[in-house]
mmCIF file of C-alpha atoms and ligand atoms in Angstrom:
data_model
loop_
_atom_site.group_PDB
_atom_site.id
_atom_site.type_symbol
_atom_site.label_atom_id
_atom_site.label_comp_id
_atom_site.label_asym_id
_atom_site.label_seq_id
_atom_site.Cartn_x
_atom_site.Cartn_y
_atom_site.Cartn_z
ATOM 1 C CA UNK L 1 71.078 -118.303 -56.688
ATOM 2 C CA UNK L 2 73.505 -119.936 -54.559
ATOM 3 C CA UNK L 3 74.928 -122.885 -55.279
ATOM 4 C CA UNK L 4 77.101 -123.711 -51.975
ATOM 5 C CA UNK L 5 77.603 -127.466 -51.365
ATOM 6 C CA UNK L 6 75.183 -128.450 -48.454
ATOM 7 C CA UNK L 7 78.034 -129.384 -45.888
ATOM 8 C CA UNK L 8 76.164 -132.045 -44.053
ATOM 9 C CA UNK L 9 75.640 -134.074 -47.023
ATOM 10 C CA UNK L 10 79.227 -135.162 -47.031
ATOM 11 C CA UNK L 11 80.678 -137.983 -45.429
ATOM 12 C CA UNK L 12 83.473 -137.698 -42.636
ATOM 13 C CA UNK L 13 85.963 -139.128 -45.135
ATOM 14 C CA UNK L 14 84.589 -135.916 -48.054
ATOM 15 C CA UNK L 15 85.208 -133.495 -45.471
ATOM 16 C CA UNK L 16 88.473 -134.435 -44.112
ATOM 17 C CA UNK L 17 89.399 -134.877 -47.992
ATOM 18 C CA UNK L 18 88.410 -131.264 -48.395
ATOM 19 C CA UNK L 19 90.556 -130.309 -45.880
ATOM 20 C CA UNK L 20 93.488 -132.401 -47.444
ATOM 21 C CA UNK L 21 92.934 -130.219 -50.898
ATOM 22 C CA UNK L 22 92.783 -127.089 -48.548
ATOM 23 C CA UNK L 23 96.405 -128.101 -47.117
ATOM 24 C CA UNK L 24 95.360 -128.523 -44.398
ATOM 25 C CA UNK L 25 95.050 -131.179 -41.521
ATOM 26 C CA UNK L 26 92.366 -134.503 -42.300
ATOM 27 C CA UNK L 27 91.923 -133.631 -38.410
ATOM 28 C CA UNK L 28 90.182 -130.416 -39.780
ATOM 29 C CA UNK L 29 86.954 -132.805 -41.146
ATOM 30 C CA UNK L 30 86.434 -134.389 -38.143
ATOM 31 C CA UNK L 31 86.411 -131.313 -35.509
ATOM 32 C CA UNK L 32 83.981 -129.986 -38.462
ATOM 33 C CA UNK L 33 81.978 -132.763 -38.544
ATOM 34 C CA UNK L 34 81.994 -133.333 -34.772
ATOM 35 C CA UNK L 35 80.296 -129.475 -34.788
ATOM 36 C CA UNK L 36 77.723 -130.590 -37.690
ATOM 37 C CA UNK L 37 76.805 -133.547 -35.914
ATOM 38 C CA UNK L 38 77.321 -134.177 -32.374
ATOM 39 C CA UNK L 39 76.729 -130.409 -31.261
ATOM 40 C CA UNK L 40 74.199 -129.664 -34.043
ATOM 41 C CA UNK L 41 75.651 -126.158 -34.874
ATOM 42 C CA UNK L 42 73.637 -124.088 -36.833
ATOM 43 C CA UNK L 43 76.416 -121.871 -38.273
ATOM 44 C CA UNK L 44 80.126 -121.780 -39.207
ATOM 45 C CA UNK L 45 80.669 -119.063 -36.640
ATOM 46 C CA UNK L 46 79.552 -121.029 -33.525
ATOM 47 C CA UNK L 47 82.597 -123.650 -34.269
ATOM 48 C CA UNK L 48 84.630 -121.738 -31.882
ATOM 49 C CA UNK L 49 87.399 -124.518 -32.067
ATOM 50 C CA UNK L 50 88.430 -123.619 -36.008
ATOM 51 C CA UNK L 51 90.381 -120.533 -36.557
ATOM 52 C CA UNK L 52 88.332 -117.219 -38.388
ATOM 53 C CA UNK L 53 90.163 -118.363 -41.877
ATOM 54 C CA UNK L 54 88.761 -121.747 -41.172
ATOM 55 C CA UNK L 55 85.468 -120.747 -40.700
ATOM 56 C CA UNK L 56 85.137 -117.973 -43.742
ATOM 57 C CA UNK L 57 86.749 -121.204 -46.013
ATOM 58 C CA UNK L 58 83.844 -122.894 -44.763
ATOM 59 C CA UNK L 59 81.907 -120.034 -45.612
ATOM 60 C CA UNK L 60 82.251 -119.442 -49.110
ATOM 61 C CA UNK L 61 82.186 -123.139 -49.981
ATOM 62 C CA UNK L 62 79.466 -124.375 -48.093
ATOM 63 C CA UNK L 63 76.026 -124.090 -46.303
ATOM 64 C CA UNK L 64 74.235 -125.430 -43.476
ATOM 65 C CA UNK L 65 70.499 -126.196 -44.467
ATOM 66 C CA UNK L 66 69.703 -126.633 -40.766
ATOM 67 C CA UNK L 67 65.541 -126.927 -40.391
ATOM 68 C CA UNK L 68 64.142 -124.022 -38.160
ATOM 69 C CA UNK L 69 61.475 -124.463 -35.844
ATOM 70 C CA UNK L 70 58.849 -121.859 -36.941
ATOM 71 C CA UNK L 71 56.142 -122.227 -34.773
ATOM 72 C CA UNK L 72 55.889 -124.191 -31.487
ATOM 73 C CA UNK L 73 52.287 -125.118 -29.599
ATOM 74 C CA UNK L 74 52.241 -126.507 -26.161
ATOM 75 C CA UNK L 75 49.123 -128.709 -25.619
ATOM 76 C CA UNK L 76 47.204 -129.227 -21.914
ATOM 77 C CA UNK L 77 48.933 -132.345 -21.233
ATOM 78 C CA UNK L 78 52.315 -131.098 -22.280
ATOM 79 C CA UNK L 79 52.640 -132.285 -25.689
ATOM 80 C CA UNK L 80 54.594 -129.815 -27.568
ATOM 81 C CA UNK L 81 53.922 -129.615 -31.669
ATOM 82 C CA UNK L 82 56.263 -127.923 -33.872
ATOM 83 C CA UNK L 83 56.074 -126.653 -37.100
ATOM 84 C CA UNK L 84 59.366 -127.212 -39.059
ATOM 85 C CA UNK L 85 60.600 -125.109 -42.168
ATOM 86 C CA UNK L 86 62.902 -126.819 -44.645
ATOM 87 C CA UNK L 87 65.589 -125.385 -46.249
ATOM 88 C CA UNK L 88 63.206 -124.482 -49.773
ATOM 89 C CA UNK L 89 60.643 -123.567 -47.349
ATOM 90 C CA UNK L 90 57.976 -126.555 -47.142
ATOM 91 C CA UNK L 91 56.886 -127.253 -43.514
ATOM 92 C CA UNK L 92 56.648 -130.580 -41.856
ATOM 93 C CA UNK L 93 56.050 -131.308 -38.084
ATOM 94 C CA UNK L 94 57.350 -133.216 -35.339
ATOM 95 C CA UNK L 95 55.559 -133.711 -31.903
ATOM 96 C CA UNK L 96 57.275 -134.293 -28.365
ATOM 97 C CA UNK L 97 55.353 -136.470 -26.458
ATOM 98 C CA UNK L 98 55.798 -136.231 -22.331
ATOM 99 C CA UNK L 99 54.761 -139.174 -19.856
ATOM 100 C CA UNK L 100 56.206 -139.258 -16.031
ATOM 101 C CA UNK L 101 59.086 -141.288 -17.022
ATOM 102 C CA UNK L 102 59.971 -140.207 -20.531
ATOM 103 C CA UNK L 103 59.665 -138.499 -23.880
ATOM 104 C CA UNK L 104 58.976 -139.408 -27.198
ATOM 105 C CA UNK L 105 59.837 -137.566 -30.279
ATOM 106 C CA UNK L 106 57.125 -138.508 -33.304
ATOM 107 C CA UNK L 107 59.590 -137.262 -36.035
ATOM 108 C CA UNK L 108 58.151 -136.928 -40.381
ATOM 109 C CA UNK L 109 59.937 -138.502 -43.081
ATOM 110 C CA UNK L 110 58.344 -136.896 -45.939
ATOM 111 C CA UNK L 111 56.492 -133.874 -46.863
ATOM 112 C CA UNK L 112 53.421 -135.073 -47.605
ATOM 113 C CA UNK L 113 52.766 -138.707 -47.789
ATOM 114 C CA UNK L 114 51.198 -140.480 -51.055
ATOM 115 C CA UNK L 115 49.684 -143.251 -49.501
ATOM 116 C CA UNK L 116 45.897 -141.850 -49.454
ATOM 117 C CA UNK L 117 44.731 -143.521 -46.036
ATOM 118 C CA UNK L 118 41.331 -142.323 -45.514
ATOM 119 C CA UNK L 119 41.200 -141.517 -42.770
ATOM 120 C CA UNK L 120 44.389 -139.705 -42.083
ATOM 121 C CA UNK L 121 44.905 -135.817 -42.585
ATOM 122 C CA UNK L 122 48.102 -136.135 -43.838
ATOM 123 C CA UNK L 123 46.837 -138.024 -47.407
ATOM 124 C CA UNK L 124 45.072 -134.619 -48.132
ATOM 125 C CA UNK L 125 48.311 -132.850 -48.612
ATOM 126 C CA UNK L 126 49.579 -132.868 -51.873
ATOM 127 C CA UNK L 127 52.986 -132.184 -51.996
ATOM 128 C CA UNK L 128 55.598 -134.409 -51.673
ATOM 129 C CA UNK L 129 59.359 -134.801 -51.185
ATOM 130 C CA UNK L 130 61.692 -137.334 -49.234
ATOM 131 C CA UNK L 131 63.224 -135.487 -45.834
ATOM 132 C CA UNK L 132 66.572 -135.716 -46.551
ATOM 133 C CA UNK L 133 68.649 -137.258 -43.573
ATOM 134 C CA UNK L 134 70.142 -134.683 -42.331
ATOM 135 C CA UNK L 135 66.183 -133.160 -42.249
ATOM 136 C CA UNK L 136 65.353 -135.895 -40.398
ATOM 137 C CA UNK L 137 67.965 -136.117 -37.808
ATOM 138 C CA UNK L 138 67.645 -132.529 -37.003
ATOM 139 C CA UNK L 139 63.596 -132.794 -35.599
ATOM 140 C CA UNK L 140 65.137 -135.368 -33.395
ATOM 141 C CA UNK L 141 67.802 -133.378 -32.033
ATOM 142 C CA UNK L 142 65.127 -129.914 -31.566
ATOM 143 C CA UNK L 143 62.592 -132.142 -29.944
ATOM 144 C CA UNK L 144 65.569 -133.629 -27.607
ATOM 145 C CA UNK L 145 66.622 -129.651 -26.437
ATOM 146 C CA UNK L 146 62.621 -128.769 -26.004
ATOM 147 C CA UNK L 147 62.810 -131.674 -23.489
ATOM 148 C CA UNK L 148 66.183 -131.179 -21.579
ATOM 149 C CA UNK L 149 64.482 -127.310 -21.507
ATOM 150 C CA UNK L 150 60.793 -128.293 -20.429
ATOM 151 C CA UNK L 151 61.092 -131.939 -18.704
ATOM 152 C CA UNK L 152 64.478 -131.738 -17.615
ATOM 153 C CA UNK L 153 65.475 -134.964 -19.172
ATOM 154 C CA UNK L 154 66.607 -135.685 -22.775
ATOM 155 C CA UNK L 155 64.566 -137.447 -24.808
ATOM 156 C CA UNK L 156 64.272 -141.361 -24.613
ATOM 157 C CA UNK L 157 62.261 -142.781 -27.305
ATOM 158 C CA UNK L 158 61.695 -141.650 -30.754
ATOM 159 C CA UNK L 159 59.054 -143.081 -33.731
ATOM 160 C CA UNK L 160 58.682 -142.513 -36.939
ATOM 161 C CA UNK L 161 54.969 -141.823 -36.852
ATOM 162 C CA UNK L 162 54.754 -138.565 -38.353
ATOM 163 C CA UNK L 163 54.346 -137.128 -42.002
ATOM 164 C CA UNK L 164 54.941 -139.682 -44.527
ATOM 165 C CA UNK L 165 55.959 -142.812 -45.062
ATOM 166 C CA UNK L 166 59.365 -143.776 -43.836
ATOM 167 C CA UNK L 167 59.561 -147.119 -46.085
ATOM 168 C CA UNK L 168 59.294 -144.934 -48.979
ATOM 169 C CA UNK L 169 62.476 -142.831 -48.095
ATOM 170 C CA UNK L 170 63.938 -146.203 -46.869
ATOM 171 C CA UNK L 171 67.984 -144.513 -47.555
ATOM 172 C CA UNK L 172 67.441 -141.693 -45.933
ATOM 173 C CA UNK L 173 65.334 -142.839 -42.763
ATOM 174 C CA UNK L 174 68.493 -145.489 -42.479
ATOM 175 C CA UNK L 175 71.072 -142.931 -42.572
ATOM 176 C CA UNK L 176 69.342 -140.626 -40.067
ATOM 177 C CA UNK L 177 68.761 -143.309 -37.974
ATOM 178 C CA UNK L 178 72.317 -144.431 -38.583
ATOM 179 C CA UNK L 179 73.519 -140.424 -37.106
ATOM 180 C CA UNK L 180 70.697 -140.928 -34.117
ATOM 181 C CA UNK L 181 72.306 -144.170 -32.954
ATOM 182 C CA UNK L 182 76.214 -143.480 -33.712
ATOM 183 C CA UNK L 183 78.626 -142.242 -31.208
ATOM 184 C CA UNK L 184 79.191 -139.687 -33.645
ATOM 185 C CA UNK L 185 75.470 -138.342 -33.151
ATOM 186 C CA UNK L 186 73.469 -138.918 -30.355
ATOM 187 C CA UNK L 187 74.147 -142.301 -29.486
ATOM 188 C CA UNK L 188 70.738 -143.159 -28.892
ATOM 189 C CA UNK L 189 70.423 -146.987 -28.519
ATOM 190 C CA UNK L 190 68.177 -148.316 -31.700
ATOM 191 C CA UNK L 191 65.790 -150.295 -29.303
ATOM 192 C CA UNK L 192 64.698 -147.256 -28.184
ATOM 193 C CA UNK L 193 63.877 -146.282 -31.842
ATOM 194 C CA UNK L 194 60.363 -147.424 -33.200
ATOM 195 C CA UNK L 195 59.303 -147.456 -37.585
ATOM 196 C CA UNK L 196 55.983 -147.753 -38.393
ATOM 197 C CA UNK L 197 54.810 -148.461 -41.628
ATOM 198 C CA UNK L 198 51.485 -148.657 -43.619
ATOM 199 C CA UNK L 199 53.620 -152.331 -44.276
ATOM 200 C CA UNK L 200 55.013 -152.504 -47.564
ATOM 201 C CA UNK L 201 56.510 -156.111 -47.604
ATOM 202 C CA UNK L 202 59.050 -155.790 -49.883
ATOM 203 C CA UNK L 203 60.414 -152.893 -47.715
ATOM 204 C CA UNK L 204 59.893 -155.225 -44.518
ATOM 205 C CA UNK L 205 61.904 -157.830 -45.881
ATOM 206 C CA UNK L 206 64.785 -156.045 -46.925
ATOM 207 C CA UNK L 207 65.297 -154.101 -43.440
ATOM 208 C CA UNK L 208 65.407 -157.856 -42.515
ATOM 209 C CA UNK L 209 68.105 -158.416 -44.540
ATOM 210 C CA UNK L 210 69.481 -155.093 -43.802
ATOM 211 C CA UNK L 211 70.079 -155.883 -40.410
ATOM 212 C CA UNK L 212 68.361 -153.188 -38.358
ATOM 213 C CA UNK L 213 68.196 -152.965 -34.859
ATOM 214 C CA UNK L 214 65.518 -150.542 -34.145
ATOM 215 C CA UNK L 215 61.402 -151.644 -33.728
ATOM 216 C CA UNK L 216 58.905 -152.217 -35.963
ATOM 217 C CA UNK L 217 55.222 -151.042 -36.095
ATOM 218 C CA UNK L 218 52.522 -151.730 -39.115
ATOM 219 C CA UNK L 219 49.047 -150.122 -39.005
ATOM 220 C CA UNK L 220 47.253 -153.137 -39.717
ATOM 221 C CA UNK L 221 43.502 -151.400 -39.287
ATOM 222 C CA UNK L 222 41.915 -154.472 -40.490
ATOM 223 C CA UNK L 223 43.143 -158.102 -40.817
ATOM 224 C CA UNK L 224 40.244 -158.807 -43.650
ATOM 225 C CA UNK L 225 41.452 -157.626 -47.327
ATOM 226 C CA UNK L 226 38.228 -156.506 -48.470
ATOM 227 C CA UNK L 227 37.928 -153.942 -45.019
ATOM 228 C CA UNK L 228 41.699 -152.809 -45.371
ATOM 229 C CA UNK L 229 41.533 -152.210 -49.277
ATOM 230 C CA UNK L 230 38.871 -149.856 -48.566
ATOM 231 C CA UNK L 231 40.439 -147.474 -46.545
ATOM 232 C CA UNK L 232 44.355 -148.268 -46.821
ATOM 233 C CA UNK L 233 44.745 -148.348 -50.988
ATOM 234 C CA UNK L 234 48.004 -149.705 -51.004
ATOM 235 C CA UNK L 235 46.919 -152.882 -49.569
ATOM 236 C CA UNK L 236 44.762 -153.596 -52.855
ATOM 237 C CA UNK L 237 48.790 -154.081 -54.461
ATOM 238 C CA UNK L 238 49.843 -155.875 -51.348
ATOM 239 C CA UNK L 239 47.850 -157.545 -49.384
ATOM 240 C CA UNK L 240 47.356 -159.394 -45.773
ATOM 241 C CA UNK L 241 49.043 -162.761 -46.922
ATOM 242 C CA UNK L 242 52.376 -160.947 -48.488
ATOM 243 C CA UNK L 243 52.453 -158.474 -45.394
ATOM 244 C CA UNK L 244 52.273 -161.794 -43.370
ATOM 245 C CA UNK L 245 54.805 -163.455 -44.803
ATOM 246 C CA UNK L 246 57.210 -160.438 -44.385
ATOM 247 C CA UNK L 247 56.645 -160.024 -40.855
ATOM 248 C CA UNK L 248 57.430 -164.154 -40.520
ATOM 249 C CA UNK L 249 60.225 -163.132 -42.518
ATOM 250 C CA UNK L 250 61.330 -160.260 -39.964
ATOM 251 C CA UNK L 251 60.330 -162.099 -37.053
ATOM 252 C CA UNK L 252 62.948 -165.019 -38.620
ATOM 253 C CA UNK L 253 65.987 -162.649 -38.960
ATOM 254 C CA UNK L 254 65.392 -160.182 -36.084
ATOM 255 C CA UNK L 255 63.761 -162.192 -33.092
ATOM 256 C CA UNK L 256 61.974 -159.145 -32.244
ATOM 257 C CA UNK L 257 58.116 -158.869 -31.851
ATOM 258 C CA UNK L 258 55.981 -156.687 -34.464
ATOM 259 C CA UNK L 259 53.398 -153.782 -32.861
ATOM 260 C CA UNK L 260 50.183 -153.747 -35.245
ATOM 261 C CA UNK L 261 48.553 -150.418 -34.350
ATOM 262 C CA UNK L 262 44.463 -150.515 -34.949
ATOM 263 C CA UNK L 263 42.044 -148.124 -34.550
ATOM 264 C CA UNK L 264 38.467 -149.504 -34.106
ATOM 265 C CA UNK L 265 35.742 -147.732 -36.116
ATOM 266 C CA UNK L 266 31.765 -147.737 -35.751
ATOM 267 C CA UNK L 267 30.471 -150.064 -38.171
ATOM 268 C CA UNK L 268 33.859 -150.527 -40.195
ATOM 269 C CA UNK L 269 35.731 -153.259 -38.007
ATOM 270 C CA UNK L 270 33.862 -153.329 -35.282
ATOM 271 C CA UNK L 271 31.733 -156.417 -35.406
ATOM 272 C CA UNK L 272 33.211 -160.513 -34.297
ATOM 273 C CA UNK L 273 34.623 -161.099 -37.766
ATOM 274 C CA UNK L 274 36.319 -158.024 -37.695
ATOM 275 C CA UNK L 275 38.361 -159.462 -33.984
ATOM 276 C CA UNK L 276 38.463 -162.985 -34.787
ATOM 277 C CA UNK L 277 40.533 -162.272 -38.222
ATOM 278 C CA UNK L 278 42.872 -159.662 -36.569
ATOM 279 C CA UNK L 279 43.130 -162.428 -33.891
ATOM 280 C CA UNK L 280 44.320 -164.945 -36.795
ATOM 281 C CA UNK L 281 46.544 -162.702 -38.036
ATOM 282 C CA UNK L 282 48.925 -162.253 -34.608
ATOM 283 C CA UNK L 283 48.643 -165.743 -33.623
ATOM 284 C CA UNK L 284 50.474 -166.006 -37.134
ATOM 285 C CA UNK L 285 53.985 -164.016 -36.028
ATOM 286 C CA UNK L 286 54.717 -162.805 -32.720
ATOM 287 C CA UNK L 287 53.108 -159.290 -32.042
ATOM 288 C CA UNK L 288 51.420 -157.058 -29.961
ATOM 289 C CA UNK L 289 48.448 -154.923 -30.543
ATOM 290 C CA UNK L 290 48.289 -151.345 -29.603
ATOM 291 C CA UNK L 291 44.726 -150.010 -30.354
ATOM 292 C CA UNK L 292 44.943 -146.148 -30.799
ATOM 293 C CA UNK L 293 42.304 -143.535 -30.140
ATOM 294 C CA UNK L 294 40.822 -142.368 -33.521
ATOM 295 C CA UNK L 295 41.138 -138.749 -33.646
ATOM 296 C CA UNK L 296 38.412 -136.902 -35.797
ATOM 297 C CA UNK L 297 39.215 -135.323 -39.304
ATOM 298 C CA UNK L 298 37.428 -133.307 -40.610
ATOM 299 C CA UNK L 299 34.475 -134.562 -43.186
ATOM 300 C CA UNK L 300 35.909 -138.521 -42.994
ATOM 301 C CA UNK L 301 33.071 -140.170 -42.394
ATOM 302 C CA UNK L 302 34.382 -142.018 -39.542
ATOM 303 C CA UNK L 303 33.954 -142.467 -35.820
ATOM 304 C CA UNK L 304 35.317 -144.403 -33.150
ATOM 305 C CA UNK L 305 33.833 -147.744 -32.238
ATOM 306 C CA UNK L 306 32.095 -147.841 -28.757
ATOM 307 C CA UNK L 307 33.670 -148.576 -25.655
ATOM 308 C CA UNK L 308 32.278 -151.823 -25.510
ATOM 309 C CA UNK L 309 33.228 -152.681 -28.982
ATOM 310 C CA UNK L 310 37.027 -152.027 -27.986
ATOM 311 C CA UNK L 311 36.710 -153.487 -25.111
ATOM 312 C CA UNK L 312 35.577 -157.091 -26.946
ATOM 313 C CA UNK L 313 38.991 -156.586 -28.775
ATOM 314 C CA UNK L 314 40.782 -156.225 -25.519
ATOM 315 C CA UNK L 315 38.917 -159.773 -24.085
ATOM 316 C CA UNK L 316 39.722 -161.567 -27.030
ATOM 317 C CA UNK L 317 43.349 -160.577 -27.941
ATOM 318 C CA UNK L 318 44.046 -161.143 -24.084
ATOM 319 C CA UNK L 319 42.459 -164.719 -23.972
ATOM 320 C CA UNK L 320 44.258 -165.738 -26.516
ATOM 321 C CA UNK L 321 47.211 -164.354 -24.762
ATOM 322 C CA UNK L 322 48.040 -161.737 -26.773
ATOM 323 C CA UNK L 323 49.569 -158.207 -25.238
ATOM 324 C CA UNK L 324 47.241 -155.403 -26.060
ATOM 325 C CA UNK L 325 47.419 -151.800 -25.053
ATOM 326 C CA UNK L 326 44.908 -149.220 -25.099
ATOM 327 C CA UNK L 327 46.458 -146.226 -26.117
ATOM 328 C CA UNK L 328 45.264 -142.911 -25.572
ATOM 329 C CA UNK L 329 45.835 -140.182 -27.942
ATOM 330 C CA UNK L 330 47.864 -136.853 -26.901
ATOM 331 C CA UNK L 331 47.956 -133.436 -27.651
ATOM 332 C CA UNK L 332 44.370 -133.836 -29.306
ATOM 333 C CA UNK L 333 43.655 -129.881 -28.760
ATOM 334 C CA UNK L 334 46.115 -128.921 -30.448
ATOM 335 C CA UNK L 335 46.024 -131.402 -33.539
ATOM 336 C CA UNK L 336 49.215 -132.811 -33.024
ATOM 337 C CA UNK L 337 47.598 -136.366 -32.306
ATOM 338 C CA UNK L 338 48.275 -139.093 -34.804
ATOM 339 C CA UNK L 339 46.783 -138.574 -38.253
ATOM 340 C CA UNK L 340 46.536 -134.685 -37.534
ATOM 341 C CA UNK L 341 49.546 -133.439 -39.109
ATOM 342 C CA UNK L 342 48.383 -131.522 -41.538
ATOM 343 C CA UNK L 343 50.339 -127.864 -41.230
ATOM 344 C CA UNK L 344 47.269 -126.237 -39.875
ATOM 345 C CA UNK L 345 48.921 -123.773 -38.771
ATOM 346 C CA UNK L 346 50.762 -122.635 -41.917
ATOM 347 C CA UNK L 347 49.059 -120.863 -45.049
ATOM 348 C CA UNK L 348 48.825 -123.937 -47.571
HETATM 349 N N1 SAH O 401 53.016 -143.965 -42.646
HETATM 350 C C1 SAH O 401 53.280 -144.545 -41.383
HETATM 351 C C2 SAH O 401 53.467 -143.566 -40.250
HETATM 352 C C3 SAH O 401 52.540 -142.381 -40.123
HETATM 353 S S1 SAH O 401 50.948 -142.552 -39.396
HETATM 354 C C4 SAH O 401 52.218 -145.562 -41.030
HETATM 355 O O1 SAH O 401 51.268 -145.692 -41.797
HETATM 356 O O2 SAH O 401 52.359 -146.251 -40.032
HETATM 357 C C5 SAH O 401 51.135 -142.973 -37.725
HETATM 358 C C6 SAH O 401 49.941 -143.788 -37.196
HETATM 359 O O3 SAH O 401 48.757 -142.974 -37.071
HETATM 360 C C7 SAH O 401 49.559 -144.933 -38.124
HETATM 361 O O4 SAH O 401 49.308 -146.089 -37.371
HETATM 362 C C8 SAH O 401 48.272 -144.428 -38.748
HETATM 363 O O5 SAH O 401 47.491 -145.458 -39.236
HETATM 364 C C9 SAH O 401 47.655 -143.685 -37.590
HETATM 365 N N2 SAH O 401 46.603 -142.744 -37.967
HETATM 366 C C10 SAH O 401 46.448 -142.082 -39.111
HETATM 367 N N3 SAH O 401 45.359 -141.299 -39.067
HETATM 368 C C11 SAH O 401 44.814 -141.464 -37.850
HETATM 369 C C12 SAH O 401 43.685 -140.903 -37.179
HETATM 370 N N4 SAH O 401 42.914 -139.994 -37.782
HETATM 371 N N5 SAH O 401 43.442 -141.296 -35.906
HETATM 372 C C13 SAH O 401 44.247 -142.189 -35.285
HETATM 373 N N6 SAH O 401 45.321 -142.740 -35.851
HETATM 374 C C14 SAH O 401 45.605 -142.395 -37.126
#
């Protein structure tokens, strides 16, 4: 067993202090972390800047547990899925999402997720870590070379919709973030950046307080407790009224407008009571809905709502003037769409 020092969990001040008890130059750290970072180098040898003692230093004190794509799927409409091996070898995948104008990379935050949402195929996986950040900020910066390779363009937008939940690995999603938007990284501006969360308020409130400047989303599902509870468990410990006030409480400190995303399901939300409360609920803090497609699981027991049903959502958010999109799901064929990430296409 190894036991190297994984290089990229030091800061720029640890590496250029390693350098320092090398006798060498502190300017050492930063052309090393410039490599780790900015130009995402997989290896020691590609840092063609350091000389070969440099590099074999590097070597024998340290490792780069860069993620690997191991399997890539192109859907019909473009949408490219990948799965990603970590370091110990658990898999996780990130999506690349193509429109005319841009692309979006729907990036994982966990292995797993433990939030048992019944209707997701990510609750039936069992095992569970946090991505650590460096994990996280390296989907972001494979999904932005697929698209400068397939769309010409780098990528534009990027949410935290995949595996997990990224409230739950709150330090780590922060510091990857923190790499995404830095000079130092990508420099990607945070409004470009979207979180969604099952909405743990607690967690809400303090990336209030934290400052953030990136978007937020919470899959609301159902503004009545009793529906919610049902299929999202964690809202029996939390419920509408405390996710509510956290939202108010974002909405004070940030100014900026919460998404709810919704699916609408036959016979489960789907009836007036079901729109009027979720109606309530975003004249209550500045929002905007964004009802998503339901894609099938297996064995769930749910289906999507009729057009018509959706459509009475649409009528009645807009009349009471609030912004709702219909959003269609992609890369459905190839189970990339949200709720599908399940590693299907690894050996559990
Ligand atoms: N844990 C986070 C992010 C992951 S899920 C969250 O809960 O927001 C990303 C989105 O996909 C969420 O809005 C989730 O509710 C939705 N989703 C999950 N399963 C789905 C399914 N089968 N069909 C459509 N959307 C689904």
């Amino acid at each position: 067993m190894e036991n190297k020092k994984d290089i990229r969990a030091l800061s720029r001040e640890q590496l250029r202090d390693f350098f320092v008890g090398q006798q060498d130059k502190p300017f050492r750290g930063n052309q090393v972390y410039d490599w780790l970072w900015a130009k995402g180098a997989h290896t020691f040898d590609e840092m063609s800047n350091l000389s070969k003692e440099t590099r074999a230093l590097l070597q024998t004190n340290f490792v780069i547990n860069h993620i690997k794509v191991d399997e890539m799927q192109r859907s019909g409409d473009g949408t490219i899925k990948n799965a990603i091996k970590l370091h110990d070898g658990l898999v996780v995948e990130s999506v690349l999402i193509p429109t005319q104008k841009r692309t979006t990379a729907c990036v994982s935050s966990q292995v797993g997720c433990s939030l048992n949402c019944s209707f997701c195929a990510t609750a039936r996986l069992k095992k569970m870590r946090n991505l650590n950040p460096d994990e996280i900020y390296d989907q972001v910066l494979a999904i932005d070379q697929q698209s400068r390779h397939y769309f010409h363009h780098p990528l534009s937008n990027i949410v935290f919709m995949g595996m997990g939940e990224p409230l739950l690995n709150y330090e780590n999603v922060l510091l990857a973030i923190e790499k995404i938007t830095s000079s130092e990284g990508m420099g990607m501006s945070p409004s470009r950046i979207t979180l969604s969360t099952v909405g743990l308020p607690k967690m809400i409130r303090k990336l209030a307080d934290d400052g953030v400047k990136f978007k937020l989303a919470v899959s609301l599902h159902s503004a009545i407790d009793e529906v919610r509870t049902s299929m999202m468990p964690v809202n029996a410990s939390s419920n509408l009224a405390e996710l509510l006030e956290s939202l108010q409480y974002w909405y004070r400190a940030t100014k900026r407008q919460i998404t709810f995303e919704y699916v609408v399901w036959k016979d489960i939300n789907d009836k007036q009571k079901d729109i009027d409360a979720l109606v309530y609920y975003c004249k209550r803090v500045p929002s905007k809905v964004n009802l998503i497609e339901y894609n099938a699981i297996e064995e769930d027991g749910f289906e999507q709502a009729s057009p018509e049903s959706i459509q009475k959502y649409v009528s009645a958010l807009e009349s009471n003037n609030i912004t709702v999109k219909i959003r269609r799901s992609r890369g459905k064929d190839i189970d990339a769409a949200c709720g599908q990430l399940a590693n299907k296409t690894v050996p559990a």
